[in-house]
XYZ file of N, CA and C in Angstrom:
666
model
N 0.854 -1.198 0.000
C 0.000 0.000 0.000
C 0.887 1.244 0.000
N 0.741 2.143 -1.113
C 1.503 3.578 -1.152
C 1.223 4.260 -0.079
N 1.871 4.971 0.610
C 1.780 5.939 1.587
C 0.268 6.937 0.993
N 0.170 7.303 0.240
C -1.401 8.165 -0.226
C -2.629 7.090 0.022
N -2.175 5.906 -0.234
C -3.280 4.893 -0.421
C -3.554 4.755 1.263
N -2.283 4.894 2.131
C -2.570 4.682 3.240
C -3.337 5.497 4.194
N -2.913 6.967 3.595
C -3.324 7.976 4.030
C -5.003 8.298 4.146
N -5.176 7.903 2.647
C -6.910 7.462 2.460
C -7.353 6.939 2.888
N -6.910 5.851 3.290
C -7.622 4.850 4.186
C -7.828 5.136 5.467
N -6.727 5.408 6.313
C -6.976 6.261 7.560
C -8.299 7.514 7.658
N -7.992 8.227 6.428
C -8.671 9.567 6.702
C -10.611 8.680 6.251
N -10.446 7.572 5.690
C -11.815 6.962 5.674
C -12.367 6.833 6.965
N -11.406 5.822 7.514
C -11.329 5.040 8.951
C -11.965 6.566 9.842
N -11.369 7.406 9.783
C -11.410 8.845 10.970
C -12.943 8.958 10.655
N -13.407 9.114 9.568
C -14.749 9.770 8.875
C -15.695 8.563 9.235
N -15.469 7.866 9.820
C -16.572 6.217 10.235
C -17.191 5.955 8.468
N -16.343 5.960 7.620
C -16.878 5.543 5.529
C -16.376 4.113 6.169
N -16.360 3.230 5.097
C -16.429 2.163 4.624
C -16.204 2.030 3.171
N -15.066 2.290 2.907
C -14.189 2.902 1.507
C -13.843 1.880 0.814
N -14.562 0.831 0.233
C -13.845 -0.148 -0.449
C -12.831 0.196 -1.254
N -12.145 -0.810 -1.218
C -10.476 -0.638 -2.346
C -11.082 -0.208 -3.712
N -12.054 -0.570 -4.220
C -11.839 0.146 -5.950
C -12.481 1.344 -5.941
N -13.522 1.686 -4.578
C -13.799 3.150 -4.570
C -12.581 4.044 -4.289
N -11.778 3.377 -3.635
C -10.662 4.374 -2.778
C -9.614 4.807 -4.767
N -9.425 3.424 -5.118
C -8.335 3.719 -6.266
C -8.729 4.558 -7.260
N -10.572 4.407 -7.491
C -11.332 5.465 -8.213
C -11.204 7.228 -7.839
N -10.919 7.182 -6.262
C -11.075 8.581 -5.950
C -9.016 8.823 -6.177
N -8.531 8.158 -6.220
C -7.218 8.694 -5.905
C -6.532 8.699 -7.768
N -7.442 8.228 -8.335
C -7.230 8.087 -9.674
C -7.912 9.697 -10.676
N -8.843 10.110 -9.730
C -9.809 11.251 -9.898
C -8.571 12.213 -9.988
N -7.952 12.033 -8.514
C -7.118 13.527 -8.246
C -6.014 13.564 -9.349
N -5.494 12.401 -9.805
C -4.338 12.364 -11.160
C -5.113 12.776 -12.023
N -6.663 12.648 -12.443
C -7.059 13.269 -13.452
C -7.453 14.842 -13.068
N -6.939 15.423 -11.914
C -6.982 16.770 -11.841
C -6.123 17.435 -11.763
N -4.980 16.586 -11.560
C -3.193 17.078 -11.564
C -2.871 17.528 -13.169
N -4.018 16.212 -13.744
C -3.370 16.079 -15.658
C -3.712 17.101 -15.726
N -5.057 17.485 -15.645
C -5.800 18.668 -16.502
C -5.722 20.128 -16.186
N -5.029 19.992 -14.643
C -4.875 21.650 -13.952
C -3.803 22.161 -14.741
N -2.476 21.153 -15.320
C -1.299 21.471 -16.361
C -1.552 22.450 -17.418
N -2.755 22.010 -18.218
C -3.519 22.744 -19.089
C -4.945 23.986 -18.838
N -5.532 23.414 -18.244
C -7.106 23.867 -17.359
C -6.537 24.559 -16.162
N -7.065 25.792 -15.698
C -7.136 26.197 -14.775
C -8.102 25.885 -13.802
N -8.502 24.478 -13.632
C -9.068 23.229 -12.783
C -9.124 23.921 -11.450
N -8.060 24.289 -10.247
C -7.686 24.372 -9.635
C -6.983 25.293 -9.064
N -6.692 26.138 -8.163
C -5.569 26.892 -7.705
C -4.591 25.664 -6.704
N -5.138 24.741 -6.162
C -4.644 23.756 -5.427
C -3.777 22.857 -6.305
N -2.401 22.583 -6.603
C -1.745 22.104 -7.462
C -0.803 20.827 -6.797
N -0.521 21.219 -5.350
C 0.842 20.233 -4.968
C -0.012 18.849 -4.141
N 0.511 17.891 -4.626
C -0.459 16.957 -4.836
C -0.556 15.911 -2.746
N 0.146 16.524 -2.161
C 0.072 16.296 -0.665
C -1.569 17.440 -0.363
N -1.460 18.858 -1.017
C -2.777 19.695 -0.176
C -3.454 19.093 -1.074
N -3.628 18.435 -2.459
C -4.914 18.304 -3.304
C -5.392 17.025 -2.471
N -4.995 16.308 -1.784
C -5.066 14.593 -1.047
C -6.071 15.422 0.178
N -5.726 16.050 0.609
C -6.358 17.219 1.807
C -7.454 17.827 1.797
N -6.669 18.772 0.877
C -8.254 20.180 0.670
C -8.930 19.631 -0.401
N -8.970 18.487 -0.722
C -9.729 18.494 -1.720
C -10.646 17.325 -1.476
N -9.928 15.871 -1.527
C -10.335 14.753 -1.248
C -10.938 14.268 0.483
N -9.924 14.816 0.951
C -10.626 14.652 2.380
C -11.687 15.137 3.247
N -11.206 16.945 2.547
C -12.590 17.630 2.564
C -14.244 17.375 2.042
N -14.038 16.681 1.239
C -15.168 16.619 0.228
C -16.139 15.154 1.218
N -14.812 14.161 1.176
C -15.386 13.048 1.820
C -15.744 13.521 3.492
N -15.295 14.210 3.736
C -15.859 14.676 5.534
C -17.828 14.851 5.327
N -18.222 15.079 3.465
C -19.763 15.671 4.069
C -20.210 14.482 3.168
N -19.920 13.416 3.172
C -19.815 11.946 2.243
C -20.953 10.974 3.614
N -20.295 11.104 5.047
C -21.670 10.379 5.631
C -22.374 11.439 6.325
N -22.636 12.540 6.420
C -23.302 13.635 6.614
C -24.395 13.451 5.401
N -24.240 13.282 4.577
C -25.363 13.206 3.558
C -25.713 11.812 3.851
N -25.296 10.816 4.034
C -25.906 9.648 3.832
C -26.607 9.345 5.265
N -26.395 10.039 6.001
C -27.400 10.744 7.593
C -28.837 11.007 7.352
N -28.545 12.118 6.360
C -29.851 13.064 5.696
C -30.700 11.815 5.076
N -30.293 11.317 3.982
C -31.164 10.533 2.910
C -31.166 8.372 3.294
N -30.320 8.777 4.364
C -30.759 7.074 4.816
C -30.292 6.175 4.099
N -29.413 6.404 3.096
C -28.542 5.708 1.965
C -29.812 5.684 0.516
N -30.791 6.489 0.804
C -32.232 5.824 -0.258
C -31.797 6.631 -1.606
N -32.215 5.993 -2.824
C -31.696 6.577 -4.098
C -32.049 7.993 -4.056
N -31.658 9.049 -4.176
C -31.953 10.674 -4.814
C -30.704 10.910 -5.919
N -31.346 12.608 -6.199
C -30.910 13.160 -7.249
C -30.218 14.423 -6.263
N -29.287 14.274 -6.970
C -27.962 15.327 -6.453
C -27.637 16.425 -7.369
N -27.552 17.914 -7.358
C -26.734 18.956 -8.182
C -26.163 19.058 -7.140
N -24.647 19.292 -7.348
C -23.352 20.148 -7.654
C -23.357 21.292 -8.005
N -23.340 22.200 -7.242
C -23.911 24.070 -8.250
C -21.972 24.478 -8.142
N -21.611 24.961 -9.006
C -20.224 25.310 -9.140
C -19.735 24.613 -8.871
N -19.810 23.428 -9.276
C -19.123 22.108 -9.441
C -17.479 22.385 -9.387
N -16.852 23.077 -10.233
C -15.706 23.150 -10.939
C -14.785 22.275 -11.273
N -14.330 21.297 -10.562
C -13.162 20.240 -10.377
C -13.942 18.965 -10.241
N -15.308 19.417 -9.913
C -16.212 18.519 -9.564
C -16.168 17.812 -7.764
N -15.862 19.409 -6.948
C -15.737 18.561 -5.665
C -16.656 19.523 -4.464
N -17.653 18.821 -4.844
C -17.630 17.625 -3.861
C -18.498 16.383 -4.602
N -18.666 16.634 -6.146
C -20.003 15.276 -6.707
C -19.299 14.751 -6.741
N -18.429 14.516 -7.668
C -17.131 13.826 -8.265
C -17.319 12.456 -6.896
N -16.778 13.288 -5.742
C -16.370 12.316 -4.575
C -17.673 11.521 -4.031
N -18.769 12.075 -3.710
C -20.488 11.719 -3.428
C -20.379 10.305 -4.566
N -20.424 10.880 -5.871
C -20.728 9.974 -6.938
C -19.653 8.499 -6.626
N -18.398 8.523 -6.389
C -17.707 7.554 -6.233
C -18.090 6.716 -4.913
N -18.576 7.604 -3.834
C -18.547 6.584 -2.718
C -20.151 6.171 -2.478
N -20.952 6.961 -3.257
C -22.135 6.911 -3.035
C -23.352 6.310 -4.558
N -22.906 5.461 -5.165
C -23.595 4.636 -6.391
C -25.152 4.960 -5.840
N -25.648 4.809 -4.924
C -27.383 5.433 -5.174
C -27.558 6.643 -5.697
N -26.484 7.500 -5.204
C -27.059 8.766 -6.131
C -26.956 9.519 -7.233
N -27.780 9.745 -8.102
C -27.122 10.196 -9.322
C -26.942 11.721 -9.076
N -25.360 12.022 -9.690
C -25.230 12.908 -9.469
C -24.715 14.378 -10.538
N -25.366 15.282 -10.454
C -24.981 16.146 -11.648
C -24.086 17.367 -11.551
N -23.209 17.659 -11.923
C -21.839 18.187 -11.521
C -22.342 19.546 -12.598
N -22.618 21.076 -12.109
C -22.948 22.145 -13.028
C -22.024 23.113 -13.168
N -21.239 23.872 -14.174
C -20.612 24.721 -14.089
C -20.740 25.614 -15.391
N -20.480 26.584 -15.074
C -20.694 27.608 -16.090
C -19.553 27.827 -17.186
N -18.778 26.988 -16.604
C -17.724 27.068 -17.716
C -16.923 25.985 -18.558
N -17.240 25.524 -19.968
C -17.316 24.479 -20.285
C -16.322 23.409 -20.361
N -15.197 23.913 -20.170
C -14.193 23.183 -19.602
C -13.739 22.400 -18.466
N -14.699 23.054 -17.717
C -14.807 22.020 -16.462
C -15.985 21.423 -16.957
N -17.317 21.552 -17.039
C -18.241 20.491 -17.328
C -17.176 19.629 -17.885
N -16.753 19.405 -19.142
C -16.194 18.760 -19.938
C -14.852 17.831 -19.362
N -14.319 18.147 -18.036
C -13.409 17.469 -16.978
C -14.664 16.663 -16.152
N -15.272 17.068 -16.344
C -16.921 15.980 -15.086
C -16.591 14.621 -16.296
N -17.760 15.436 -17.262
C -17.537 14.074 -17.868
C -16.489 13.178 -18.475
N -15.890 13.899 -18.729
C -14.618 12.531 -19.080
C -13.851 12.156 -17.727
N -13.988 12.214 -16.505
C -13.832 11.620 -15.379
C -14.879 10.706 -14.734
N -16.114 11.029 -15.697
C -17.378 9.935 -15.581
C -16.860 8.888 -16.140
N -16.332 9.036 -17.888
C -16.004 7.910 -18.107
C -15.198 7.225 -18.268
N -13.741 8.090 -17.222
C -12.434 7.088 -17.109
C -12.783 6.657 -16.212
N -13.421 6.773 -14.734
C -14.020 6.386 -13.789
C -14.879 5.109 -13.786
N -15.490 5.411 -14.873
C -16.784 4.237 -15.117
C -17.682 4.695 -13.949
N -18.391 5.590 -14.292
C -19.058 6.207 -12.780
C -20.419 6.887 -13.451
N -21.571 5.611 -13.573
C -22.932 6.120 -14.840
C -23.566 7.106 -13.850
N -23.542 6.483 -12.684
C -24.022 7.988 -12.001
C -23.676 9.698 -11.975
N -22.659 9.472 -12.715
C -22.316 11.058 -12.872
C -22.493 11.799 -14.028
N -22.805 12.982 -14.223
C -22.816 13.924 -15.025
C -22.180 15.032 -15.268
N -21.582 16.050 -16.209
C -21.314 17.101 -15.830
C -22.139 18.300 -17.083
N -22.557 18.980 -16.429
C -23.256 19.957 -17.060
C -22.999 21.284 -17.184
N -22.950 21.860 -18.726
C -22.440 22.830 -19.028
C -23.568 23.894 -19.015
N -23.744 24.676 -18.124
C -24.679 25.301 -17.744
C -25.399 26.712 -16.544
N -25.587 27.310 -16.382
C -26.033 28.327 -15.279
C -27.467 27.553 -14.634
N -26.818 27.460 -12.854
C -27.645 26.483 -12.380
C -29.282 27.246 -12.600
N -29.698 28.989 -12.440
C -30.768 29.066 -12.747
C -31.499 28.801 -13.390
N -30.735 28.109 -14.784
C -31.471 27.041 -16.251
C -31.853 25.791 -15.852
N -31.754 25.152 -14.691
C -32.023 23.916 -14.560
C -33.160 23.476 -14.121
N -34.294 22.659 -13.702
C -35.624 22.523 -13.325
C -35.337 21.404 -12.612
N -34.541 20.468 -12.307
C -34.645 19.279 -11.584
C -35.591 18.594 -11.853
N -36.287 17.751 -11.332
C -35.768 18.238 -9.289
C -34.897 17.722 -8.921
N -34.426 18.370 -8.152
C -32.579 17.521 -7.247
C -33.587 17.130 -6.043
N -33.087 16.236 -5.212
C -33.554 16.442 -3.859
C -32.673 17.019 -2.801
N -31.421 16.820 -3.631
C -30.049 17.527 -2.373
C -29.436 18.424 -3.890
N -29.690 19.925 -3.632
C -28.883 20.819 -3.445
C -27.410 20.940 -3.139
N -26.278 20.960 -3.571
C -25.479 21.142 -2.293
C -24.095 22.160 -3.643
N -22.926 22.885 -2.106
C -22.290 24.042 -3.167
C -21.001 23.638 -2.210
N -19.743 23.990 -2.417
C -18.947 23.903 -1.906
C -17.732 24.898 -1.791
N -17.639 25.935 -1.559
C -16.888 27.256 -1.321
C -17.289 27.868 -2.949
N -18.519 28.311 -3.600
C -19.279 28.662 -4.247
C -19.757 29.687 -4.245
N -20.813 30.569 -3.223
C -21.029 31.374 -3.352
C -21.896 31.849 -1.639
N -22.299 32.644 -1.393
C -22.928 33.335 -0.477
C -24.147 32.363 -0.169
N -24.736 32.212 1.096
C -25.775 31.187 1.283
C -26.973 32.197 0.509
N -27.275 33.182 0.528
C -28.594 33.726 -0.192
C -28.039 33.359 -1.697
N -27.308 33.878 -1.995
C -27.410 33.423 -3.525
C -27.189 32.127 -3.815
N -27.135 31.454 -3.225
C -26.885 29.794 -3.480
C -27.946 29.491 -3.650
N -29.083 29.658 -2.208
C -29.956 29.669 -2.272
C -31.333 29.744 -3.401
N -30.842 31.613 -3.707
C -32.017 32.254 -4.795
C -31.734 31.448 -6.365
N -30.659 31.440 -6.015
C -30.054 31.038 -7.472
C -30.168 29.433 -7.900
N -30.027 28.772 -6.818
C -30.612 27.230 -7.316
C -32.437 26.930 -6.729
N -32.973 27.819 -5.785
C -34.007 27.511 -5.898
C -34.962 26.345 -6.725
N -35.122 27.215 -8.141
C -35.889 26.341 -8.911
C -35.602 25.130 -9.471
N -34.373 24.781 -9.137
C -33.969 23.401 -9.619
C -34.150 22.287 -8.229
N -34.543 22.965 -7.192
C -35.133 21.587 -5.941
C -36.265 21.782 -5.790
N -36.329 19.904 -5.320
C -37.442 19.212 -5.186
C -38.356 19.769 -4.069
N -39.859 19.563 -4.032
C -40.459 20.365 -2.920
C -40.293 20.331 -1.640
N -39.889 18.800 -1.016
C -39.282 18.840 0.135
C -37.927 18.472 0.293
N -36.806 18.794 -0.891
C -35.610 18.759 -0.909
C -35.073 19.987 -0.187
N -33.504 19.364 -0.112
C -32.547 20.113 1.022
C -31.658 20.619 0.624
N -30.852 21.653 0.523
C -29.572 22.267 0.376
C -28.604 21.677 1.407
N -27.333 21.537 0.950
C -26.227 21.642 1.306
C -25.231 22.398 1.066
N -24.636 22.961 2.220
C -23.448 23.881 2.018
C -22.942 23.975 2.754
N -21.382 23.501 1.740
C -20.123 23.112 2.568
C -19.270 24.883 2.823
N -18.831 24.919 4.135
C -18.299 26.310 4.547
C -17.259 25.966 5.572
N -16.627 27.259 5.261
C -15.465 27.020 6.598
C -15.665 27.200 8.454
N -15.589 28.363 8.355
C -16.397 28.997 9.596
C -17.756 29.197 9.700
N -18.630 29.282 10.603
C -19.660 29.364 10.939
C -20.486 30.479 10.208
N -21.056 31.151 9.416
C -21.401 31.913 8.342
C -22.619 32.584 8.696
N -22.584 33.215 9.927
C -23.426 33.869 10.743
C -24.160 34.786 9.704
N -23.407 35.756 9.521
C -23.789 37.142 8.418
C -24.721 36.263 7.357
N -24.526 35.257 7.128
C -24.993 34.573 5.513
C -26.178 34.181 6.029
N -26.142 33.253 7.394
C -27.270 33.146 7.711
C -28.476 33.680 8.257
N -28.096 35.053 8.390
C -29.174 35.786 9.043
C -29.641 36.913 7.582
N -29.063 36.702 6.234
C -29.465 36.993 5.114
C -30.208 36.362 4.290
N -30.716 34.985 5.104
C -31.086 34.305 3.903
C -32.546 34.777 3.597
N -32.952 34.520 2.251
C -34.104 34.639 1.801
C -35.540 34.250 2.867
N -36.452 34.818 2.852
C -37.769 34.106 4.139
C -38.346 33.043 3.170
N -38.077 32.599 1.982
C -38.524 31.338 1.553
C -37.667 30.498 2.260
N -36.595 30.361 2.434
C -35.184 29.670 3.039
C -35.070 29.423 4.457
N -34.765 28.322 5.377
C -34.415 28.352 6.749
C -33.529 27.590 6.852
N -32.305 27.718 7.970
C -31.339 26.572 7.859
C -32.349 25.785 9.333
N -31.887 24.083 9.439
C -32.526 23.300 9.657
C -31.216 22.675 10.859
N -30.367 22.907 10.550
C -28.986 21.674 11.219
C -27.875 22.314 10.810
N -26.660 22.475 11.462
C -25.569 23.256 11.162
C -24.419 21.750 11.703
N -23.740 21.307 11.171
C -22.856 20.123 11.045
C -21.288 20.536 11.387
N -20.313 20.763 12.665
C -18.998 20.935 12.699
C -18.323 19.574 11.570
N -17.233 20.041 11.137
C -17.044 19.029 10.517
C -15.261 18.874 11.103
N -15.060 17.512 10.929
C -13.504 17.596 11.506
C -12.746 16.575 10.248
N -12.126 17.536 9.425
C -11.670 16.878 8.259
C -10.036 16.542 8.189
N -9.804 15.249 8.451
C -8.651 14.462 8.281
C -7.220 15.098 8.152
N -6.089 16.026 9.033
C -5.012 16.138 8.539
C -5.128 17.669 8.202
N -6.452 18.473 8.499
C -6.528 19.426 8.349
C -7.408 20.458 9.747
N -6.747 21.170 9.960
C -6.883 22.437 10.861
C -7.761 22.979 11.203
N -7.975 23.652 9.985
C -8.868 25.057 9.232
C -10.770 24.700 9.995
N -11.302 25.861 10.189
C -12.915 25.295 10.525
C -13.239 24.749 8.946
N -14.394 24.072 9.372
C -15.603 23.417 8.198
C -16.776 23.594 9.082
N -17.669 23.587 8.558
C -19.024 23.334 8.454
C -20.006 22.387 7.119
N -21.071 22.134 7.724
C -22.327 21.811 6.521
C -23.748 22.438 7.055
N -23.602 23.645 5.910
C -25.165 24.638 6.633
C -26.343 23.578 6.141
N -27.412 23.249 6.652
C -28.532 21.890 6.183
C -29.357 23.016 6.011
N -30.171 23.431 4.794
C -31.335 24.729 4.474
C -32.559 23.508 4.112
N -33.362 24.200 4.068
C -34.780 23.810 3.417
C -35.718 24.863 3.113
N -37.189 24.677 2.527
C -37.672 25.641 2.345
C -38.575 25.855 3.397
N -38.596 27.000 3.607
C -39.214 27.666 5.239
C -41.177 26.805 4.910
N -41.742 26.352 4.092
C -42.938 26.499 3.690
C -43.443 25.231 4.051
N -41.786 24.222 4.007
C -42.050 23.087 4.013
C -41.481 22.337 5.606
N -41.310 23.106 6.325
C -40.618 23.054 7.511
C -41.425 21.882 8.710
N -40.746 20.456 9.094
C -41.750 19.922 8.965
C -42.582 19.213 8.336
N -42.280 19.118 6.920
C -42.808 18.145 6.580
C -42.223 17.089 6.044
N -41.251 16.877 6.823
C -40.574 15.609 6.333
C -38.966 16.410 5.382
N -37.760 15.641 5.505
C -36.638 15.961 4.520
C -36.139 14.223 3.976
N -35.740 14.049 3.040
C -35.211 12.644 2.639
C -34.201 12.415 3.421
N -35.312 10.769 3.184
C -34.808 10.103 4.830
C -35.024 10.298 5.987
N -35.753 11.070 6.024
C -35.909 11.486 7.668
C -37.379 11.189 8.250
């Protein structure tokens, strides 16, 4: 076992996953296909391949059983809103085969890194879509953004693409007080998640939103 391979495995072990070996070689095979393409693609500002194992992979997998909390392991539909590198679907999609997942970005060069990491991956659950998430109609049932944008505009802006009693996710560093006391009155956050991600320092969070209308009536899986 390579020292990275080992490293993964541990940082699984920390996260209570259950990382089988060809999911683990799938996700560590992902990040070489983001090393290839950052050469050319401006993929990334994260380049040296010890922080991409970190801020990228470990981070992503820290909200990997946090979601599978929410939805009970039961099949849903997943957007990715500023997908870019594709992280955090990319990683969802590898460890998580119930959900299909759709990776959105506005700029077609990354869509176009989703999918051809769908299909060096072999990963039918994934998508990547070249697109502005306000064009989309879903329904997703999970929402979710990952150092993306402001919780109101995450919010306003993917609105119409979730399901009626679907949930947002949003992955953040520190506690995002200001964001949350901006959000839209269609919008309420529901659950606020510390997160303690593998080998890394820095705060995390996962803000859990829903729609204020539907508050109560049930979230997937729950």
């Amino acid at each position: 076992m390579s020292a990275r391979e080992l490293r993964l495995s541990q940082a699984a072990l920390q996260l209570g996953l259950d990382l089988a070996a060809d999911r683990a070689n799938k996700l560590l095979a992902y990040l070489d296909l983001i090393a290839k393409w950052t050469k050319v693609y401006n993929l990334t500002a994260v380049r040296d391949p010890d922080e991409m194992l970190v801020q990228h992979l470990f981070d992503s997998l820290a909200a990997v059983g946090r979601l599978r909390r929410q939805t009970a392991g039961r099949p849903i539909r997943l957007l990715d809103v500023g997908s870019g590198a594709g992280l955090p679907g990319v990683v969802i999609a590898t460890c998580c085969p119930e959900v299909q997942v759709d990776c959105v970005d506005t700029v077609g060069k990354k869509a176009a890194f989703i999918q051809q990491s769908a299909a060096q991956l072999q990963l039918v659950n994934l998508r990547g879509l070249h697109d502005r998430v306000e064009n989309l109609e879903g329904p997703y049932d999970v929402i979710c953004s990952r150092a993306f944008a402001s919780l109101p505009d995450f919010v306003s802006w993917s609105e119409g693409a979730l399901a009626e009693q679907g949930i947002w996710l949003a992955m953040k560093g520190k506690m995002p007080d200001a964001e949350i006391a901006e959000l839209p009155p269609a919008a309420e956050v529901f659950h606020v998640e510390q997160l303690q991600v593998p080998e890394l320092s820095a705060e995390r969070c996962i803000v859990w939103m829903r729609r204020r209308s539907v508050a109560g009536a049930g979230t997937p899986g729950r």
